[in-house]
Amino acid sequence: MRCVIARFPFELTKSGVLDSMKGVKPEQIVGDSVTVGRRTYPVKQVGEVVTRQDRRDFSAAEVLRAMDKLGFTCRSVPRAAAPAPALSPLQHASAMLGSPAAA
């Protein structure tokens, strides 16, 4: 399968990726990951081994897209939701006092 990673064309095959990753010890996963064979690797590590490029030269999304098209199991880390806005001191004090009781 032909794909473009970091503006360079690559002809990748599932067996080629399996051969490239054979004997490579998986690093700790803190973000997106891809399962190659029976091991799960960080997506940037797979991209670096397969393309022989520095990890800073490509995005995880490029490699995820290519590995997904080749039929590997890919997992993306859910993006964190925006944090709840902090209460102002006045809002905090008002919340501590509570609402007035109905008469």
Short mmCIF file of C-alpha atoms in Angstrom, two decimals:
data_model
loop_
_atom_site.label_atom_id
_atom_site.label_comp_id
_atom_site.label_asym_id
_atom_site.label_seq_id
_atom_site.Cartn_x
_atom_site.Cartn_y
_atom_site.Cartn_z
CA MET A 1 0.00 0.00 0.00
CA ARG A 2 1.33 3.40 -0.91
CA CYS A 3 1.10 6.07 1.76
CA VAL A 4 2.68 9.43 2.49
CA ILE A 5 4.26 10.06 5.88
CA ALA A 6 6.07 13.35 6.55
CA ARG A 7 5.76 14.27 2.86
CA PHE A 8 7.66 11.13 1.77
CA PRO A 9 5.97 8.28 -0.12
CA PHE A 10 6.27 4.77 1.31
CA GLU A 11 5.21 1.41 -0.05
CA LEU A 12 4.12 -0.43 3.10
CA THR A 13 2.83 -3.98 3.47
CA LYS A 14 1.49 -5.73 6.54
CA SER A 15 4.21 -8.39 6.36
CA GLY A 16 6.87 -5.69 5.93
CA VAL A 17 5.71 -3.91 9.08
CA LEU A 18 5.63 -7.21 10.99
CA ASP A 19 9.20 -7.98 9.86
CA SER A 20 10.41 -4.47 10.76
CA MET A 21 8.96 -4.66 14.27
CA LYS A 22 10.22 -8.18 14.96
CA GLY A 23 12.58 -8.09 17.94
CA VAL A 24 11.78 -4.46 18.82
CA LYS A 25 10.94 -4.00 22.50
CA PRO A 26 7.81 -1.87 23.03
CA GLU A 27 8.29 1.42 24.86
CA GLN A 28 5.89 2.66 27.51
CA ILE A 29 2.59 3.74 25.97
CA VAL A 30 1.37 7.19 26.97
CA GLY A 31 -0.62 8.11 23.86
CA ASP A 32 -1.90 6.50 20.69
CA SER A 33 -0.89 2.88 20.11
CA VAL A 34 -0.88 0.16 17.46
CA THR A 35 -0.87 -3.62 17.96
CA VAL A 36 1.67 -5.35 15.73
CA GLY A 37 1.62 -9.12 16.12
CA ARG A 38 1.09 -9.82 19.81
CA ARG A 39 2.71 -6.61 21.07
CA THR A 40 1.33 -3.11 21.47
CA TYR A 41 3.66 -0.24 20.56
CA PRO A 42 3.41 3.54 20.77
CA VAL A 43 2.44 4.73 17.31
CA LYS A 44 5.45 7.06 17.08
CA GLN A 45 7.82 4.13 17.77
CA VAL A 46 6.28 2.11 14.93
CA GLY A 47 6.51 5.10 12.59
CA GLU A 48 10.16 5.64 13.47
CA VAL A 49 11.11 1.99 12.89
CA VAL A 50 9.11 1.55 9.68
CA THR A 51 10.07 4.85 8.02
CA ARG A 52 13.54 5.27 9.56
CA GLN A 53 12.69 8.91 10.20
CA ASP A 54 12.94 10.95 13.38
CA ARG A 55 9.71 10.97 15.40
CA ARG A 56 9.54 14.74 15.20
CA ASP A 57 9.22 14.58 11.40
CA PHE A 58 5.75 13.00 11.29
CA SER A 59 2.50 13.08 13.22
CA ALA A 60 0.90 10.18 15.04
CA ALA A 61 -2.22 10.65 12.89
CA GLU A 62 -0.25 9.90 9.69
CA VAL A 63 1.04 6.61 11.07
CA LEU A 64 -2.32 5.67 12.61
CA ARG A 65 -4.01 6.18 9.26
CA ALA A 66 -1.45 4.00 7.46
CA MET A 67 -1.50 1.22 10.08
CA ASP A 68 -5.30 1.20 10.11
CA LYS A 69 -5.40 0.81 6.32
CA LEU A 70 -2.99 -2.13 6.60
CA GLY A 71 -5.35 -3.83 9.06
CA PHE A 72 -3.52 -3.34 12.36
CA THR A 73 -5.48 -2.61 15.53
CA CYS A 74 -5.01 1.04 16.45
CA ARG A 75 -6.09 2.77 19.64
CA SER A 76 -6.33 6.49 20.16
CA VAL A 77 -6.25 8.10 23.56
CA PRO A 78 -9.49 9.99 24.15
CA ARG A 79 -8.81 13.69 24.30
CA ALA A 80 -9.53 15.26 27.68
CA ALA A 81 -12.57 17.47 27.94
CA ALA A 82 -12.09 21.12 28.73
CA PRO A 83 -11.77 21.66 32.48
CA ALA A 84 -14.73 23.18 34.28
CA PRO A 85 -14.34 26.90 34.80
CA ALA A 86 -13.07 27.80 38.26
CA LEU A 87 -15.43 29.62 40.56
CA SER A 88 -14.66 33.18 41.53
CA PRO A 89 -14.28 33.85 45.27
CA LEU A 90 -17.76 35.44 45.27
CA GLN A 91 -19.33 32.41 43.54
CA HIS A 92 -17.52 30.05 45.92
CA ALA A 93 -18.78 31.94 49.01
CA SER A 94 -22.31 32.02 47.57
CA ALA A 95 -22.22 28.26 46.95
CA MET A 96 -21.04 27.66 50.54
CA LEU A 97 -23.94 29.72 51.95
CA GLY A 98 -26.48 27.80 49.90
CA SER A 99 -29.80 28.99 48.55
CA PRO A 100 -32.40 30.65 50.77
CA ALA A 101 -35.06 28.36 52.25
CA ALA A 102 -38.60 28.70 50.93
CA ALA A 103 -40.92 30.36 53.42
#
